[in-house]
Each structure stands twice: as structure tokens, then as C-alpha cells.
């Protein structure tokens, strides 16, 4: 379909559905043919643009709405011209038909022939003879008789619901527009069916040269008279949209009768069965994807548990294991209040803030201290703050990680500790507790 063109004169427009700004405007086209002379000199050619400008100059005070080249050969150039009103067609034909053009640089004269554009539109004889001669048609059944109009090139935006804010066409709007000619039995917009392209292998999303999205539709009338009135009204017409600001644009649409039994009961049922099968296949694919995703997550969880077996243990069990390990050292399990600066980093706000910053840096910063502690079974996960919260105070001025470091390095390394830490061998931490104690210790 050609792009929508601006309409300056809407006097000949016929109402189709004024609430949606839709009208019908007569097609005012003409065909202009210019015969070309034989080119005797090699390398010399005739400019199509120059011929077009000469044609525009021949219509005097009038002007074409559009003028384009439809076909160009060595013998002739064919143009398609369009004017604003039907009444201007005869004036243009009188100015062009039978006239001649003299081009610069050519001695031969070019003859011009012009005629009114012949519209390709089916007649009543066409559909009557088709349904009469078709052997697989039953004229007593809907959809197998002349009752369905096939429309192509309808702009989506013109048939969209105004309050929806979407540019998708609506079957409701389509019914309101074409029920003017008679009661409608059924309509179908293939573009709205997400499974239709997969069922038919066709692409129902088409674009015009102006970049607007167009669609095709089927309108089935309940009575034959509605079909006749619609076809008669659409013959030789283009669709025009008039906005609230008064500006109007028009576009050509293709109208034909349906010869494929698209809206017959058998075709509708067949499409429903195919749609149901495609929906089942889509559900199966989604279920398969879900199972594959669950299997991947389960496999990752198993790999993670194999690498870190202590992660799967309940938090209470790990806490009890850590508490039992510290209690076995012979240290008190109840926290005591800090005694000022003598309590080392626990009693000092500066040291406490520094320890908090170090805990936030991650376990990788403390790998060297972990090796110094001799905990080779895994990363130490219990921070000093958590140890104090659980009552795992060792009585040496800090929580359990501080006491563990004192036990391994000796009290000389930490003069702020007020008590002699237990011997290294008596620490006796089980693997679970060692894997659960954090490396968040003060420097």
C-alpha cells in the first residue's frame, strides 16, 4: 500500500465512522504515458525528471497532489498522478491528453497520452461466478458464500481504541466502523493472534512506505445485502482519517471478497485446534525449561555443599559447636563488661572501629592470620562481635578470635590482654568450630 498523503480539500469525503474520524474519499488518479523517440546518438539519454517537470508545467494553474513514475522502458515512461478532487480529473486530462513535449537537445517531439486511472476492484459478476463455479463451496454455509470482505493496508493507529493508549487495532473498533453497512456476524484480525504466523507461515505485520504499521482484516456480514452495500461503498474509494485538529490524511486500501473460506465454521474450528496444540507445546517447552533450571540449581547446590560441607549445617548446631569448643578451653562463657583501655581493642572505640572496617573487607585479607592460627580445615566465619553476642568471651580482653590468636602467638604479641592464655595444645577446637570462627581479629 502507498503511504498516507495529506488531504487539503475534504469536500468530497463521505462519512464512514465519524466518532473515530474515518471517512471515505474518492480516488482521483490518472495515468499519463509519454512515448520516447528512438535514441540515434550513442550515450545520449532522456531525463525522467525533466519529463515530469514538463508535465507539471502543462497543467497551468493546477498542481498534482502526487506524481510518480510507475514504469519506465526504452519506449515509454508511465506516470501515475493524483489530484485533490474528482472534478479536477477532467481538467487535467484536457490539458495533457494528446499534447506533445519538446525536450532540450532532442529534435523529436514526445507524445503524451492521459486517461483516468482504472481501479482494480472486483465486480458483482466476479464473486457470483466464483462461488457458483467453485466445487468445494456450499453457499448455504457462512464463509462459503459471498459474505466476507478481505481488507488490506488498514493503518493500525486508526483502528485502535482511543482510551487504551495502544496502537494495536481492535476488533471492537473494526465492528463499529463497518457495521454501518449491515449486521456483522464475525470479524478476524490475524495480527492479534500470536500463534497465527506460526500456523500459516505468513507475516501479518506489514509496513507502508511511510513507516506506519498496517494490518489486514476479515469482515463477515450476516446478510448478503450487507456485503453488497459494503463492497459498493468501498469501490473506487480510499480511507481518510480526520483528526481533532481538522487535518486529514488518506491512504489507499485493497478490498476484495474472501475466496478462502477464512471465516467458515470449519476453518475457525481448525484454527482453534491448531492454536490449542501450539499452546500445549509452549507449555511443555516452558515446563522443560523450568525443570532444566531446577536441575542446574540443584547441581550448583550439590557442588557448593561438596566444597563447603559446613554451610549446610543449621546455625544453632554451629553455634553450639563453637560455644562448646570455647567452653572446653576452660574460659568463662558469659560476657563481661569492658574495663576501659586495659581491655585492649574491645574496650577502645578506636580499635573497635578499626576492627569493624577490617571485618567488612572480607576473608581474603586475613588469609595470613588464618595460617598463623593453624586453622587449615576451612575459613573462620565467626566475628568477634558475634562471639561476644553469643557469650563466647575468653576473659583475656577480647572475644574468642582474639583469644585464639593470643594462644598461638603468646601474650607478648598482645600486651593489652590481662590474662595468660591457655597453652596451644589445650585449645582443642573441633573441625566444625574451627570452620565457623571468623578471621575478623584486630591487627
Coordinates of C-alpha atoms in Angstrom, one line a residue:
X1 CA 0.0 0.0 0.0
X2 CA 1.1 3.6 -0.7
X3 CA 2.0 6.0 2.0
X4 CA -0.7 8.2 3.5
X5 CA -1.0 11.6 1.8
X6 CA -2.2 14.9 3.2
X7 CA -5.7 16.0 2.1
X8 CA -6.2 19.7 1.8
X9 CA -9.8 19.6 0.4
X10 CA -12.2 17.2 2.2
X11 CA -15.4 18.4 0.5
X12 CA -15.9 15.1 -1.3
X13 CA -15.3 12.9 1.7
X14 CA -18.1 10.5 2.7
X15 CA -18.7 9.6 6.4
X16 CA -17.7 6.1 7.4
X17 CA -17.4 6.4 11.2
X18 CA -17.1 10.0 12.4
X19 CA -16.6 9.1 16.1
X20 CA -13.3 7.5 15.1
X21 CA -12.6 10.2 12.4
X22 CA -12.8 7.8 9.5
X23 CA -14.2 8.8 6.1
X24 CA -14.1 7.6 2.5
X25 CA -12.7 9.8 -0.2
X26 CA -12.9 9.2 -3.9
X27 CA -9.8 8.0 -5.7
X28 CA -8.7 10.8 -8.1
X29 CA -5.9 9.2 -10.1
X30 CA -4.9 9.3 -13.7
X31 CA -2.4 7.5 -15.9
X32 CA -0.1 9.5 -18.1
X33 CA 2.1 7.9 -20.8
X34 CA 4.9 9.7 -22.6
X35 CA 6.2 8.0 -25.8
X36 CA 10.0 8.2 -26.2
X37 CA 11.8 8.6 -29.5
X38 CA 14.5 6.4 -30.8
X39 CA 17.9 7.5 -29.5
X40 CA 20.1 7.7 -32.5
X41 CA 23.2 9.2 -30.8
X42 CA 25.0 6.8 -28.5
X43 CA 25.5 7.9 -24.9
X44 CA 22.5 10.3 -25.0
X45 CA 19.6 9.7 -22.7
X46 CA 16.3 11.3 -21.7
X47 CA 15.8 12.6 -18.2
X48 CA 12.7 11.3 -16.4
X49 CA 12.9 14.2 -14.0
X50 CA 12.8 16.7 -17.0
X51 CA 9.8 14.9 -18.5
X52 CA 8.0 15.1 -15.1
X53 CA 8.7 18.8 -14.8
X54 CA 7.3 19.4 -18.3
X55 CA 4.1 17.6 -17.4
X56 CA 3.7 19.7 -14.2
X57 CA 4.1 22.8 -16.3
X58 CA 1.4 21.7 -18.8
X59 CA -1.5 21.8 -16.2
X60 CA -1.1 25.6 -15.8
X61 CA -2.6 26.9 -12.5
X62 CA -3.4 23.5 -11.1
X63 CA -1.0 21.1 -9.5
X64 CA -0.7 17.4 -8.8
X65 CA -1.1 16.1 -5.3
X66 CA 1.3 13.3 -6.2
X67 CA 3.1 12.4 -9.4
X68 CA 5.3 9.4 -9.6
X69 CA 6.8 7.1 -12.2
X70 CA 5.1 3.7 -12.3
X71 CA 7.0 2.2 -15.2
X72 CA 9.9 3.2 -17.4
X73 CA 11.2 1.5 -20.6
X74 CA 13.2 2.4 -23.7
X75 CA 9.9 3.1 -25.5
X76 CA 7.7 5.0 -22.9
X77 CA 7.5 6.4 -19.4
X78 CA 4.3 5.8 -17.4
X79 CA 3.3 8.2 -14.6
X80 CA 0.6 8.0 -12.0
X81 CA -0.8 11.3 -11.0
X82 CA -3.3 12.2 -8.3
X83 CA -5.3 15.4 -7.8
X84 CA -7.3 16.8 -4.9
X85 CA -10.9 16.4 -6.2
X86 CA -12.7 14.2 -8.7
X87 CA -13.9 17.3 -10.6
X88 CA -10.3 18.3 -11.4
X89 CA -9.5 15.0 -13.2
X90 CA -11.3 16.1 -16.4
X91 CA -9.5 19.4 -16.4
X92 CA -6.1 17.7 -16.1
X93 CA -7.0 15.2 -18.8
X94 CA -7.9 18.0 -21.1
X95 CA -4.6 19.7 -20.5
X96 CA -2.5 16.6 -21.0
X97 CA -4.1 14.1 -23.3
X98 CA -3.0 14.3 -26.9
X99 CA -0.4 17.1 -26.2
X100 CA 3.3 17.0 -27.1
X101 CA 6.6 17.7 -25.2
X102 CA 9.7 19.2 -26.7
X103 CA 12.9 18.4 -24.8
X104 CA 16.1 20.4 -25.0
X105 CA 18.7 18.6 -27.1
X106 CA 16.2 16.4 -28.9
X107 CA 14.7 17.2 -32.3
X108 CA 11.9 14.7 -31.9
X109 CA 8.6 15.5 -30.2
X110 CA 7.3 13.3 -27.4
X111 CA 3.6 12.5 -27.5
X112 CA 1.5 12.4 -24.2
X113 CA -1.5 10.3 -23.6
X114 CA -3.6 10.6 -20.4
X115 CA -6.6 8.7 -19.1
X116 CA -8.4 8.2 -15.9
X117 CA -6.9 5.5 -13.6
X118 CA -8.5 2.1 -13.9
X119 CA -9.4 0.8 -10.5
X120 CA -8.7 -2.8 -9.7
X121 CA -11.9 -3.7 -7.8
X122 CA -14.0 -6.9 -8.0
X123 CA -17.4 -6.6 -9.5
X124 CA -20.6 -8.5 -8.6
X125 CA -20.2 -10.7 -11.6
X126 CA -16.7 -11.8 -10.3
X127 CA -17.9 -13.1 -6.9
X128 CA -21.2 -14.5 -8.2
X129 CA -19.4 -16.6 -10.9
X130 CA -16.6 -17.7 -8.4
X131 CA -18.9 -19.1 -5.8
X132 CA -21.2 -20.6 -8.4
X133 CA -18.4 -22.5 -10.2
X134 CA -16.4 -23.5 -7.1
X135 CA -16.9 -27.2 -6.3
X136 CA -15.7 -27.0 -2.7
X137 CA -18.1 -24.2 -1.7
X138 CA -21.5 -24.6 -0.1
X139 CA -23.5 -21.4 -0.5
X140 CA -25.8 -22.4 2.4
X141 CA -22.9 -22.2 4.9
X142 CA -21.4 -18.9 6.2
X143 CA -18.0 -18.2 4.9
X144 CA -18.5 -20.4 1.8
X145 CA -20.7 -17.8 0.1
X146 CA -20.2 -14.0 -0.8
X147 CA -20.5 -12.6 2.7
X148 CA -16.9 -11.8 3.8
X149 CA -14.8 -8.8 2.8
X150 CA -11.0 -9.0 2.9
X151 CA -9.3 -5.7 3.7
X152 CA -5.6 -5.0 3.4
X153 CA -3.5 -1.9 4.2
X154 CA -5.6 -0.6 7.1
X155 CA -3.5 1.7 9.4
X156 CA -3.3 0.2 12.9
X157 CA -3.4 3.5 14.6
X158 CA -6.7 4.5 13.0
X159 CA -8.5 1.4 14.4
X160 CA -7.0 1.4 17.9
X161 CA -9.1 2.1 21.0
X162 CA -8.6 5.7 22.0
X163 CA -8.7 5.2 25.7
X164 CA -6.3 2.2 25.6
X165 CA -3.2 4.3 24.6
X166 CA -2.1 1.4 22.3
X167 CA -1.6 1.5 18.6
X168 CA -2.8 -2.1 18.1
X169 CA -6.0 -2.4 16.1
X170 CA -9.2 -3.5 17.9
X171 CA -11.8 -5.9 16.7
X172 CA -14.4 -3.8 18.6
X173 CA -13.5 -0.7 16.6
X174 CA -13.5 -2.7 13.3
X175 CA -17.1 -3.8 14.1
X176 CA -18.2 -0.3 14.9
X177 CA -16.7 1.1 11.7
X178 CA -18.1 -1.5 9.2
X179 CA -21.5 -2.3 10.9
X180 CA -22.8 0.8 9.0
X181 CA -23.5 -1.4 6.0
X182 CA -25.2 -4.2 7.9
X183 CA -25.2 -6.6 10.8
X184 CA -21.8 -8.3 11.2
X185 CA -21.6 -12.0 12.0
X186 CA -17.8 -12.3 12.7
X187 CA -14.5 -10.4 12.3
X188 CA -10.9 -11.5 12.4
X189 CA -7.6 -9.6 12.6
X190 CA -4.8 -12.2 12.1
X191 CA -2.3 -9.7 13.5
X192 CA -3.8 -10.0 17.0
X193 CA -3.3 -13.8 17.2
X194 CA 0.2 -14.6 18.5
X195 CA 0.0 -18.1 17.0
X196 CA -1.3 -17.2 13.6
X197 CA 2.1 -16.6 12.0
X198 CA 3.4 -19.9 13.2
X199 CA 0.2 -21.7 12.0
X200 CA 0.2 -20.2 8.5
X201 CA 3.9 -19.2 8.0
X202 CA 2.9 -15.7 7.0
X203 CA 3.9 -12.3 8.4
X204 CA 0.8 -10.3 9.1
X205 CA 2.7 -7.2 10.3
X206 CA 3.2 -5.0 7.2
X207 CA 4.7 -1.6 6.8
X208 CA 3.8 1.1 4.4
X209 CA 6.4 3.4 2.7
X210 CA 5.6 6.0 5.4
X211 CA 6.7 3.7 8.1
X212 CA 3.3 3.1 9.6
X213 CA 2.2 -0.3 10.6
X214 CA -0.7 -1.7 8.6
X215 CA -2.9 -4.8 9.1
X216 CA -5.3 -6.9 7.2
X217 CA -8.8 -7.9 8.4
X218 CA -11.8 -10.0 7.5
X219 CA -15.3 -8.7 8.0
X220 CA -18.2 -11.2 7.6
X221 CA -21.8 -9.9 7.2
X222 CA -24.8 -11.9 8.4
X223 CA -26.8 -11.0 5.3
X224 CA -25.9 -10.8 1.7
X225 CA -27.3 -7.3 1.4
X226 CA -24.7 -6.0 4.0
X227 CA -21.9 -7.5 1.9
X228 CA -23.2 -5.8 -1.3
X229 CA -23.6 -2.4 0.4
X230 CA -20.1 -2.6 1.8
X231 CA -18.5 -3.5 -1.5
X232 CA -20.4 -0.8 -3.4
X233 CA -19.5 1.9 -0.8
X234 CA -15.7 0.9 -0.9
X235 CA -15.5 0.8 -4.7
X236 CA -13.2 3.5 -6.0
X237 CA -12.6 4.9 -2.5
X238 CA -9.6 5.5 -0.3
X239 CA -9.7 5.6 3.5
X240 CA -9.3 9.1 5.1
X241 CA -8.6 9.9 8.7
X242 CA -9.5 13.4 10.0
X243 CA -8.0 14.3 13.4
X244 CA -9.4 16.6 16.1
X245 CA -7.3 19.4 14.8
X246 CA -9.1 19.3 11.4
X247 CA -6.1 17.9 9.5
X248 CA -6.8 15.0 7.2
X249 CA -4.7 12.2 5.6
X250 CA -5.8 9.5 3.3
X251 CA -4.3 6.1 2.2
X252 CA -5.2 3.5 -0.4
X253 CA -6.6 0.2 0.8
X254 CA -7.1 -3.1 -1.0
X255 CA -10.6 -4.5 -0.9
X256 CA -11.6 -7.9 -2.2
X257 CA -14.1 -10.7 -1.4
X258 CA -12.8 -13.7 0.6
X259 CA -12.4 -16.8 -1.5
X260 CA -10.5 -18.9 1.1
X261 CA -13.4 -19.8 3.5
X262 CA -11.5 -17.9 6.2
X263 CA -14.5 -17.4 8.4
X264 CA -16.3 -20.6 7.8
X265 CA -17.1 -22.7 10.8
X266 CA -14.7 -25.5 9.7
X267 CA -11.8 -23.0 9.2
X268 CA -12.5 -21.4 12.6
X269 CA -12.5 -24.8 14.4
X270 CA -9.4 -25.9 12.6
X271 CA -7.5 -22.7 13.8
X272 CA -8.7 -23.3 17.3
X273 CA -7.4 -26.8 17.4
X274 CA -4.0 -25.7 15.9
X275 CA -3.9 -22.9 18.5
X276 CA -4.6 -25.3 21.3
X277 CA -1.8 -27.6 20.1
X278 CA 0.7 -24.7 19.9
X279 CA -0.3 -23.6 23.4
X280 CA 0.3 -27.1 24.7
X281 CA 3.7 -27.2 23.0
X282 CA 4.6 -23.9 24.5
X283 CA 3.6 -25.1 28.0
X284 CA 5.7 -28.2 27.5
X285 CA 8.7 -26.0 26.5
X286 CA 8.2 -23.8 29.5
X287 CA 8.0 -26.8 31.8
X288 CA 11.1 -28.3 30.2
X289 CA 13.0 -25.0 30.8
X290 CA 11.8 -24.9 34.4
X291 CA 13.0 -28.5 35.0
X292 CA 16.4 -27.7 33.4
X293 CA 16.7 -24.6 35.6
X294 CA 15.9 -26.6 38.8
X295 CA 18.3 -29.3 37.8
X296 CA 21.1 -26.7 37.3
X297 CA 20.3 -25.1 40.7
X298 CA 20.3 -28.5 42.4
X299 CA 23.7 -29.3 40.8
X300 CA 25.2 -26.0 41.9
X301 CA 23.9 -26.6 45.4
X302 CA 25.4 -30.1 45.5
X303 CA 28.8 -28.7 44.2
X304 CA 28.7 -26.0 46.8
X305 CA 27.9 -28.4 49.6
X306 CA 30.7 -30.7 48.5
X307 CA 33.2 -27.8 48.6
X308 CA 31.8 -26.3 51.8
X309 CA 30.1 -29.1 53.8
X310 CA 29.7 -26.9 56.9
X311 CA 27.4 -24.4 55.1
X312 CA 24.5 -26.8 55.1
X313 CA 24.5 -27.3 58.9
X314 CA 21.9 -25.5 61.0
X315 CA 23.1 -22.2 62.6
X316 CA 22.2 -23.5 66.1
X317 CA 24.3 -26.6 65.7
X318 CA 27.3 -24.5 64.6
X319 CA 26.8 -22.0 67.4
X320 CA 26.7 -24.8 70.0
X321 CA 29.8 -26.4 68.5
X322 CA 31.7 -23.1 68.7
X323 CA 30.4 -22.5 72.2
X324 CA 31.4 -26.0 73.3
X325 CA 34.8 -25.6 71.8
X326 CA 35.5 -22.4 73.7
X327 CA 34.0 -23.8 76.9
X328 CA 36.4 -26.7 76.6
X329 CA 39.3 -24.4 76.9
X330 CA 38.3 -23.5 80.4
X331 CA 37.3 -19.9 79.7
X332 CA 34.2 -18.3 81.0
X333 CA 31.2 -18.4 78.6
X334 CA 29.4 -15.2 79.9
X335 CA 30.5 -11.9 78.5
X336 CA 31.8 -9.3 80.9
X337 CA 31.8 -5.5 80.7
X338 CA 34.9 -3.9 79.3
X339 CA 37.2 -2.3 81.8
X340 CA 38.4 0.6 79.8
X341 CA 41.6 0.9 77.9
X342 CA 43.1 -2.1 79.8
X343 CA 40.7 -4.4 77.9
X344 CA 42.5 -3.8 74.6
X345 CA 40.7 -3.4 71.3
X346 CA 37.4 -4.4 72.8
X347 CA 37.4 -1.6 75.3
X348 CA 38.9 1.0 72.9
X349 CA 36.4 2.7 70.5
X350 CA 39.2 3.4 68.0
X351 CA 40.3 -0.2 67.9
X352 CA 36.6 -1.3 67.7
X353 CA 36.0 0.9 64.7
X354 CA 39.2 -0.3 63.1
X355 CA 38.2 -3.9 63.7
X356 CA 34.8 -3.2 62.1
X357 CA 36.4 -1.8 59.0
X358 CA 38.6 -4.9 58.7
X359 CA 35.7 -7.3 59.1
X360 CA 34.0 -5.6 56.2
X361 CA 37.0 -6.2 53.9
X362 CA 36.3 -9.9 53.5
X363 CA 38.0 -13.1 54.4
X364 CA 40.7 -12.8 51.8
X365 CA 42.5 -10.1 53.7
X366 CA 43.1 -12.4 56.7
X367 CA 44.5 -15.4 54.9
X368 CA 47.9 -14.9 56.5
X369 CA 46.4 -14.7 60.0
X370 CA 44.4 -17.8 59.4
X371 CA 47.5 -19.7 58.5
X372 CA 49.2 -18.3 61.7
X373 CA 46.3 -19.7 63.7
X374 CA 46.8 -23.1 62.2
X375 CA 43.1 -23.5 61.2
X376 CA 43.5 -25.5 58.0
X377 CA 40.1 -27.1 57.9
X378 CA 38.3 -24.1 56.3
X379 CA 37.6 -20.3 56.6
X380 CA 36.9 -18.9 60.0
X381 CA 33.4 -17.4 60.0
X382 CA 32.5 -16.2 63.5
X383 CA 33.3 -12.5 64.0
X384 CA 34.4 -11.0 67.3
X385 CA 31.1 -9.2 67.7
X386 CA 29.1 -12.4 67.1
X387 CA 31.3 -14.2 69.6
X388 CA 30.6 -11.6 72.3
X389 CA 26.9 -11.7 71.4
X390 CA 26.8 -15.5 71.9
X391 CA 28.7 -15.2 75.2
X392 CA 32.0 -16.7 74.0
X393 CA 34.2 -14.3 75.9
X394 CA 37.5 -15.7 76.8
X395 CA 38.4 -13.4 79.6
X396 CA 41.6 -12.1 78.0
X397 CA 40.3 -8.7 77.0
X398 CA 38.6 -9.8 73.7
X399 CA 36.3 -12.3 72.2
X400 CA 37.2 -15.8 71.1
X401 CA 39.2 -14.9 67.9
X402 CA 41.4 -12.6 69.9
X403 CA 42.0 -15.3 72.5
X404 CA 42.8 -17.8 69.8
X405 CA 45.4 -15.6 68.3
X406 CA 46.9 -15.0 71.8
X407 CA 47.1 -18.7 72.3
X408 CA 49.1 -19.2 69.2
X409 CA 51.3 -16.2 69.3
X410 CA 51.7 -15.8 73.1
X411 CA 50.8 -12.9 75.4
X412 CA 53.8 -10.8 74.4
X413 CA 52.3 -10.1 71.0
X414 CA 49.2 -8.7 72.7
X415 CA 50.2 -6.8 75.8
X416 CA 46.6 -5.5 76.2
X417 CA 45.5 -9.0 77.3
X418 CA 45.3 -9.2 81.1
X419 CA 45.4 -12.9 81.5
X420 CA 47.7 -15.7 80.5
X421 CA 46.1 -17.5 77.5
X422 CA 45.8 -21.3 77.7
X423 CA 48.5 -23.4 76.1
X424 CA 48.3 -24.1 72.4
X425 CA 47.7 -27.8 72.7
X426 CA 44.8 -27.2 75.1
X427 CA 42.8 -25.2 72.6
X428 CA 41.4 -28.4 71.2
X429 CA 38.9 -26.9 68.7
X430 CA 36.9 -29.4 66.7
X431 CA 36.8 -29.1 62.9
X432 CA 33.2 -27.7 62.9
X433 CA 34.1 -24.9 65.3
X434 CA 37.3 -24.1 63.5
X435 CA 35.5 -23.8 60.2
X436 CA 32.9 -21.5 61.7
X437 CA 35.2 -19.0 63.5
X438 CA 35.9 -15.7 61.7
X439 CA 39.2 -14.3 60.9
X440 CA 37.9 -10.8 61.9
X441 CA 40.6 -10.2 64.5
X442 CA 42.3 -6.9 65.4
X443 CA 45.7 -6.2 63.8

